C-alpha atoms as a PDB file:
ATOM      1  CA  UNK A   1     -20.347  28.547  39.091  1.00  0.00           C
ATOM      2  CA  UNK A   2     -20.631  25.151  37.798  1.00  0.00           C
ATOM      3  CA  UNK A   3     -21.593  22.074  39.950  1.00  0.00           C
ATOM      4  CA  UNK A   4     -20.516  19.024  39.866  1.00  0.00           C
ATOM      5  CA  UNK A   5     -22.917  16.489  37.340  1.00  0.00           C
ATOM      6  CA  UNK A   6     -21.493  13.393  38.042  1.00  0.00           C
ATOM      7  CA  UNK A   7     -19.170  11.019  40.196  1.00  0.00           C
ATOM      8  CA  UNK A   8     -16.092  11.435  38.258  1.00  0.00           C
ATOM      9  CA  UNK A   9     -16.344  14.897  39.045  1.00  0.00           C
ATOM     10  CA  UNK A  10     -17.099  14.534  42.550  1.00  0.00           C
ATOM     11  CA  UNK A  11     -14.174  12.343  43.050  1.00  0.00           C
ATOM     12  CA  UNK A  12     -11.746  14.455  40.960  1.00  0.00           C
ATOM     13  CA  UNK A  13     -12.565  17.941  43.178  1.00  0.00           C
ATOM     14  CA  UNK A  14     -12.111  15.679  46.451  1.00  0.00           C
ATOM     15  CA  UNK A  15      -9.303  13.493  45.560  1.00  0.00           C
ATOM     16  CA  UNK A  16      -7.143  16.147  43.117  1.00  0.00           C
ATOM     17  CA  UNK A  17      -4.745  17.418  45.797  1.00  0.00           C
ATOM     18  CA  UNK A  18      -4.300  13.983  47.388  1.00  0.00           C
ATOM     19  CA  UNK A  19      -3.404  12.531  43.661  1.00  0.00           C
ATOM     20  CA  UNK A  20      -1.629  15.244  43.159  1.00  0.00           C
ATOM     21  CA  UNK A  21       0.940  14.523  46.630  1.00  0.00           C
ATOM     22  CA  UNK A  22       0.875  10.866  45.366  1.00  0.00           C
ATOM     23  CA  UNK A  23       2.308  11.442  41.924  1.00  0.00           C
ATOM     24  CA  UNK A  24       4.630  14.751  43.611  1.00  0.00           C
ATOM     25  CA  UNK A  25       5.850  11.554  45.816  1.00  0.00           C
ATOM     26  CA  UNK A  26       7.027   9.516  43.271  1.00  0.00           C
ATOM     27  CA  UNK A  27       8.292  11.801  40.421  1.00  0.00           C
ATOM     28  CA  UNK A  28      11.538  13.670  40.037  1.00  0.00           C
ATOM     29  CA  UNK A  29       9.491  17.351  39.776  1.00  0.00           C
ATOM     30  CA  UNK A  30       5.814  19.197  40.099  1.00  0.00           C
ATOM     31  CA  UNK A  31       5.279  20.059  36.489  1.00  0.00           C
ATOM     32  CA  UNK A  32       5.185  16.016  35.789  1.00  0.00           C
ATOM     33  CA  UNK A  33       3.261  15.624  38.621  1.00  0.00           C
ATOM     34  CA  UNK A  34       0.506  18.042  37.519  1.00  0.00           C
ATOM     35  CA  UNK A  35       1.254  16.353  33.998  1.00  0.00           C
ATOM     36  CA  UNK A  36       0.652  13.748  35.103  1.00  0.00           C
ATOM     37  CA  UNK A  37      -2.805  14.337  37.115  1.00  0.00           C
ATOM     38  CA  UNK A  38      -3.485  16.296  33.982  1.00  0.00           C
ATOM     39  CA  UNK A  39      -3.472  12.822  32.180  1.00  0.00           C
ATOM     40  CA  UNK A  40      -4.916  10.440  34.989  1.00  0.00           C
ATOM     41  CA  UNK A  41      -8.152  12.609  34.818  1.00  0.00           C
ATOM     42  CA  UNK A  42      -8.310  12.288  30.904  1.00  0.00           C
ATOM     43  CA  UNK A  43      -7.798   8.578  31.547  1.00  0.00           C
ATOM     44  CA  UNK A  44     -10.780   8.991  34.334  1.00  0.00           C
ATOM     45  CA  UNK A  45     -12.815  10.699  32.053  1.00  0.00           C
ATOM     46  CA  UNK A  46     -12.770   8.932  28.910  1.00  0.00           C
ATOM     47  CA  UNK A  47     -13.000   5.550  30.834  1.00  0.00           C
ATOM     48  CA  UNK A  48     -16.169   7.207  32.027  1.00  0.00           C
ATOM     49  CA  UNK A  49     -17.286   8.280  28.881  1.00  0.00           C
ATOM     50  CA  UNK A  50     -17.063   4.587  26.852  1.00  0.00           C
ATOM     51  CA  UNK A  51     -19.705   3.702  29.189  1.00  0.00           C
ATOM     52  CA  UNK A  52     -16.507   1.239  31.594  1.00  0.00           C
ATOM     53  CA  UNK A  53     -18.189   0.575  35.132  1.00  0.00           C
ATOM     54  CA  UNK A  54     -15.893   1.351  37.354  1.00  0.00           C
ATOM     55  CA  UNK A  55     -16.982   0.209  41.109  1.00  0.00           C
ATOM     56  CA  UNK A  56     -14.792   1.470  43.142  1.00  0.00           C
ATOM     57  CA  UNK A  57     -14.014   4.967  41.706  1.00  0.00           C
ATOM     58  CA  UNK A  58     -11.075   5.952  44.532  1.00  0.00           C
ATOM     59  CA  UNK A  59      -9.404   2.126  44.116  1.00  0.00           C
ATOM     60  CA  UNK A  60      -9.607   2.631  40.101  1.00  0.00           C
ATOM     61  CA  UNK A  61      -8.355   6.410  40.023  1.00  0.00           C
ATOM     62  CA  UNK A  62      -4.899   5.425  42.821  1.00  0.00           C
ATOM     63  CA  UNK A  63      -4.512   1.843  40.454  1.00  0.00           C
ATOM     64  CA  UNK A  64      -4.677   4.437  37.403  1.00  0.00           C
ATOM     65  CA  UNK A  65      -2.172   6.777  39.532  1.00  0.00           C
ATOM     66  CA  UNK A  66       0.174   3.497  39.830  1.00  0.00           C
ATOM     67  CA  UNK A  67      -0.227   2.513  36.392  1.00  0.00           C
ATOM     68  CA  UNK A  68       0.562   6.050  35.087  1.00  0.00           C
ATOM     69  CA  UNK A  69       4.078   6.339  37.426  1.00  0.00           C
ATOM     70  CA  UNK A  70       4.866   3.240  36.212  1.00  0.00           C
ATOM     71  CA  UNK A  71       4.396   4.464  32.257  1.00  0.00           C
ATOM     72  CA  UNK A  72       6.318   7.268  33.228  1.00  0.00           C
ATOM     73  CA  UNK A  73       9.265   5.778  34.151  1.00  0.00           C
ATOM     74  CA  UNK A  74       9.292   3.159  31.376  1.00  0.00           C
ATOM     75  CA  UNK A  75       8.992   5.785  28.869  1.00  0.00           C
ATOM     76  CA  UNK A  76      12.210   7.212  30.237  1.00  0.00           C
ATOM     77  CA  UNK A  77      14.024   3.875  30.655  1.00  0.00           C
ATOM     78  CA  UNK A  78      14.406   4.563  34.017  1.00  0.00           C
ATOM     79  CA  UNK A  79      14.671   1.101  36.327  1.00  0.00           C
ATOM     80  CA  UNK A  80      11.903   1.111  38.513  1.00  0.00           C
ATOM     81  CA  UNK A  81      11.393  -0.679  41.739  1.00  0.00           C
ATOM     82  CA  UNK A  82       8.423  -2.828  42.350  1.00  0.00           C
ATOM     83  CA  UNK A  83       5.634  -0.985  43.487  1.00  0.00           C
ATOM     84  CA  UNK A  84       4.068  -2.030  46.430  1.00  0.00           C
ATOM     85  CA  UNK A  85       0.551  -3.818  45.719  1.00  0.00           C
ATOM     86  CA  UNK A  86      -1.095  -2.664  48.835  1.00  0.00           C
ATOM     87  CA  UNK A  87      -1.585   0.542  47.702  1.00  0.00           C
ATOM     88  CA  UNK A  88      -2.516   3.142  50.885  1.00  0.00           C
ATOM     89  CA  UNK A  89      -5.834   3.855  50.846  1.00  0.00           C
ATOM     90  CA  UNK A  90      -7.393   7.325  52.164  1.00  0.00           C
ATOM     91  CA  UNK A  91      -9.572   6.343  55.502  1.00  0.00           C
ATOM     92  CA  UNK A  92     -13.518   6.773  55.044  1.00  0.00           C
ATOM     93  CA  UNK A  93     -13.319   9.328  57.370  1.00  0.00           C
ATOM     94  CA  UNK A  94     -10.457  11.273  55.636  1.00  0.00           C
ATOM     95  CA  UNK A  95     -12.875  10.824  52.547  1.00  0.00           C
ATOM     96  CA  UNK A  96     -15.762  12.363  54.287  1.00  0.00           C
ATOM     97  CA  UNK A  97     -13.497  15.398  55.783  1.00  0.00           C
ATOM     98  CA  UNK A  98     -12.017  16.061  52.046  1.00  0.00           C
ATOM     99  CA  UNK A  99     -15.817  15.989  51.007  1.00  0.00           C
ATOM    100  CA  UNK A 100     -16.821  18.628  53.360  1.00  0.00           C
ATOM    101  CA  UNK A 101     -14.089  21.149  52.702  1.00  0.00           C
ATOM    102  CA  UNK A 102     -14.062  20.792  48.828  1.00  0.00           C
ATOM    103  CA  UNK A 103     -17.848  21.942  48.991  1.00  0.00           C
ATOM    104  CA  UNK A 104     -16.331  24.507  51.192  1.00  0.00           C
ATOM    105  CA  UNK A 105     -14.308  25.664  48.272  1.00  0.00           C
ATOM    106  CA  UNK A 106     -16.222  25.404  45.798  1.00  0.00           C
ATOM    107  CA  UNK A 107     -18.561  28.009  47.539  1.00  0.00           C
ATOM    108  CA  UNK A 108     -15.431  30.169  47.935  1.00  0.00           C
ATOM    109  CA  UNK A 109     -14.306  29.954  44.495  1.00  0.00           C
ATOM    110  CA  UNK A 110     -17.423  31.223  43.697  1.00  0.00           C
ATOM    111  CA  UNK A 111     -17.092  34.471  45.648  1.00  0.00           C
ATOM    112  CA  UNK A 112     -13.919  34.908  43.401  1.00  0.00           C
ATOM    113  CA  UNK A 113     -13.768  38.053  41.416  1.00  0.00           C
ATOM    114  CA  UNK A 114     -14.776  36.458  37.747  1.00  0.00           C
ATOM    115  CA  UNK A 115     -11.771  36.215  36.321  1.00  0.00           C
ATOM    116  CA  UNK A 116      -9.811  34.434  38.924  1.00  0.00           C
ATOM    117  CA  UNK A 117     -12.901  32.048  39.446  1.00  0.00           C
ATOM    118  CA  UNK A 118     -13.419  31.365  35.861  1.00  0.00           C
ATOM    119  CA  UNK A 119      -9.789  30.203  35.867  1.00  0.00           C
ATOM    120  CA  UNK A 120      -9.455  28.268  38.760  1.00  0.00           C
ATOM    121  CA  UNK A 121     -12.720  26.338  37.731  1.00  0.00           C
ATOM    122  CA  UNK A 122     -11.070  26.173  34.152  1.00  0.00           C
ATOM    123  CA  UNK A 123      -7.488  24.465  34.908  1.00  0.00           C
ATOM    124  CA  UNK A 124      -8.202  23.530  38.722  1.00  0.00           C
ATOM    125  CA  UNK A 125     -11.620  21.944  38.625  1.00  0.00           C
ATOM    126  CA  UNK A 126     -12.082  21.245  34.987  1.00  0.00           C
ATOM    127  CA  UNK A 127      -8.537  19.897  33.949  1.00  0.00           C
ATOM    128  CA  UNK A 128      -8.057  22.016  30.977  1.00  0.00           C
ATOM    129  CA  UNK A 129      -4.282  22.802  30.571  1.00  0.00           C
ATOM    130  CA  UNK A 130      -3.022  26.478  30.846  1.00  0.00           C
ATOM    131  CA  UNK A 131      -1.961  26.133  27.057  1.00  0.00           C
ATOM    132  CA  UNK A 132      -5.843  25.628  26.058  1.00  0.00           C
ATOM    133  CA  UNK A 133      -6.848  28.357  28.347  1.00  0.00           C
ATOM    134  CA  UNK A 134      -4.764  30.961  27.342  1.00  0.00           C
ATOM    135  CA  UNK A 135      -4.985  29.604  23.310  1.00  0.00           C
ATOM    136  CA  UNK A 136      -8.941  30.132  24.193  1.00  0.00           C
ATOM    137  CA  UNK A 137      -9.040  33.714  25.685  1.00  0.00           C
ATOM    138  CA  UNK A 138      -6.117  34.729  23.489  1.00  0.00           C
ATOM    139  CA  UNK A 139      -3.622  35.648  25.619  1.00  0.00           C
ATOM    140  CA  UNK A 140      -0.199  34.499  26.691  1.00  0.00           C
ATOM    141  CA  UNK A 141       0.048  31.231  29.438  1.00  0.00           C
ATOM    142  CA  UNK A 142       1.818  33.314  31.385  1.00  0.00           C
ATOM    143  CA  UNK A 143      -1.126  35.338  31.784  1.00  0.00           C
ATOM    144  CA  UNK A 144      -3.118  32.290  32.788  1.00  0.00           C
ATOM    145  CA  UNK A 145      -0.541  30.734  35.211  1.00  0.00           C
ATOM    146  CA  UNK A 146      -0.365  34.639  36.620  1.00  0.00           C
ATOM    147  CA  UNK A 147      -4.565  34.262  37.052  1.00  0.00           C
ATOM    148  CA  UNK A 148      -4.226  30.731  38.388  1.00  0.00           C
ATOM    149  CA  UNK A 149      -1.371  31.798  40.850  1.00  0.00           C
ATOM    150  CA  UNK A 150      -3.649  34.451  42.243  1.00  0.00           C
ATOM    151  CA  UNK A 151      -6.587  32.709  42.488  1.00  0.00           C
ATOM    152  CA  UNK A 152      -5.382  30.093  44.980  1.00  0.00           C
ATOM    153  CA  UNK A 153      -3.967  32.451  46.888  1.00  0.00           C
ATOM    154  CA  UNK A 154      -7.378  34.499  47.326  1.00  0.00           C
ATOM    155  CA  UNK A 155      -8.966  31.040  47.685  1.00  0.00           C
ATOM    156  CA  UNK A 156      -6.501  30.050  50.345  1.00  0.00           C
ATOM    157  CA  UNK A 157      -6.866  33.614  51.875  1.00  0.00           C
ATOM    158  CA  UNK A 158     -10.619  32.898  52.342  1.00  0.00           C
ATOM    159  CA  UNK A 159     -10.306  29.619  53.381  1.00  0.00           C
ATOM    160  CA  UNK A 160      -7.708  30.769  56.677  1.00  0.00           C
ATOM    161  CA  UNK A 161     -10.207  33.875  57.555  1.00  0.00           C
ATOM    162  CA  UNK A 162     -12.957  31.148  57.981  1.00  0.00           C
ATOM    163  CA  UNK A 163     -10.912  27.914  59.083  1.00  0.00           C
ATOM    164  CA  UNK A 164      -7.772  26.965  61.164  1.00  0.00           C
ATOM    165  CA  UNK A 165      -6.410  24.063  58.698  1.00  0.00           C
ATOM    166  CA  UNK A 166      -4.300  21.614  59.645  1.00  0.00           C
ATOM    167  CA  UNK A 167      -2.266  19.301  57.550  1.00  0.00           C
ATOM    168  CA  UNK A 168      -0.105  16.067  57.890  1.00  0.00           C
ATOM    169  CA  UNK A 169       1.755  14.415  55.060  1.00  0.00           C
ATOM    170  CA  UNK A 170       0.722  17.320  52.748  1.00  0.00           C
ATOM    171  CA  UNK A 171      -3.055  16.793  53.121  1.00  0.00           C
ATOM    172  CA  UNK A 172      -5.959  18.083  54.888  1.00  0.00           C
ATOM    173  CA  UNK A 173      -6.178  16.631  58.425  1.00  0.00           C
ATOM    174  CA  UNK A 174      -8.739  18.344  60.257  1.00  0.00           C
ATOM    175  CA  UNK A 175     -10.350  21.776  59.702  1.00  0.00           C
ATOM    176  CA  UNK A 176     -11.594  23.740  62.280  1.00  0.00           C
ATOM    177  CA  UNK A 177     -14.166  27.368  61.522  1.00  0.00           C
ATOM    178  CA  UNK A 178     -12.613  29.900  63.251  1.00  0.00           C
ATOM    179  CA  UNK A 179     -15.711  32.171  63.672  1.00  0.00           C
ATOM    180  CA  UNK A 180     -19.329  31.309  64.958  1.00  0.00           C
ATOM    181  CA  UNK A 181     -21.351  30.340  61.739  1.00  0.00           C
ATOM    182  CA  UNK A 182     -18.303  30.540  59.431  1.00  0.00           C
ATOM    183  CA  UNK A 183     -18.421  26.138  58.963  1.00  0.00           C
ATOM    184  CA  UNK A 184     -22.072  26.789  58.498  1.00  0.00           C
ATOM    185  CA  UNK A 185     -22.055  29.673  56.061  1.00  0.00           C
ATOM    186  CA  UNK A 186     -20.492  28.700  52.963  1.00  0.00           C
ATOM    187  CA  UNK A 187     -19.039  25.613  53.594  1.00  0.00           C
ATOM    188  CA  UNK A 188     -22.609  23.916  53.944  1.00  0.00           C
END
């Protein structure tokens, strides 16, 4: 398993599924929406990669998120309403909890059987499309959506046995280990 080598990648394991409900919020289906995270992390990374400071990494990635509805829509022609400027931000503390159970993943990804792990890192983690994947081990996307499919279910499978989850507005609110040692085990 790979860790994480820098901030950008931090941020995008942490903040993925809570970009991803913001864009699923605000476009007509969840193929853009993934599309559309797919791009916001290229964005992310090549920002990254010109050498652009970026101070506030969760402000710049939601402004990106804004920026990249809005492009959406105009592409279409679609009117658009103003978007409000006070963008929600995620509390420090939901930060933190995000933090904690995204290194709690990560360790159960690992336990993956190989090819379900090397996928989900691949397309999950990574941001490499399904068509890249399955162009790179040969075989159909399908295949890979099939592997990706299964692999959050194992993942999410793992995740119940050890933690009672609990969610508002589609995200993580609170995560509780159900067993003595199962918060400490993987998860830290």
């Amino acid at each position: 398993m790979q860790c994480p080598d820098s901030d950008l990648d931090l941020a995008s394991i942490r903040l993925r599924q809570s970009l991803r409900s913001y864009l699923r919020r605000r476009l007509p289906d969840e193929a853009s929406a993934e599309d559309l995270l797919q791009d916001l992390l290229v964005k992310a990374l090549v920002a990254q990669q010109s050498g652009q400071k970026i101070g506030n990494l969760l402000g710049w990635l939601y402004a990106a998120a804004r920026t990249t509805v809005s492009d959406y829509y105009r592409a279409r022609g679609t009117p658009m309403q103003e978007l409000d400027d006070e963008l929600a931000q995620p509390d420090v503390e939901d930060i933190s909890l995000h933090a904690e159970l995204s290194q709690c993943l990560l360790a159960f990804v690992g336990q993956l059987p190989p090819l379900y792990r090397d996928t989900l890192l691949a397309t999950d983690i990574r941001g490499a499309t399904m068509r890249s994947l399955a162009e790179q081990e040969q075989v159909s996307v399908s295949a890979i959506k099939s592997r990706a499919s299964r692999a959050r279910t194992l993942l999410k499978a793992k995740l119940l046995a050890c933690c009672r989850v609990e969610m508002s507005a589609g995200l993580v609110s609170d995560y509780i280990p159900l067993t003595p040692g199962c918060g400490s085990g993987p998860c830290h």
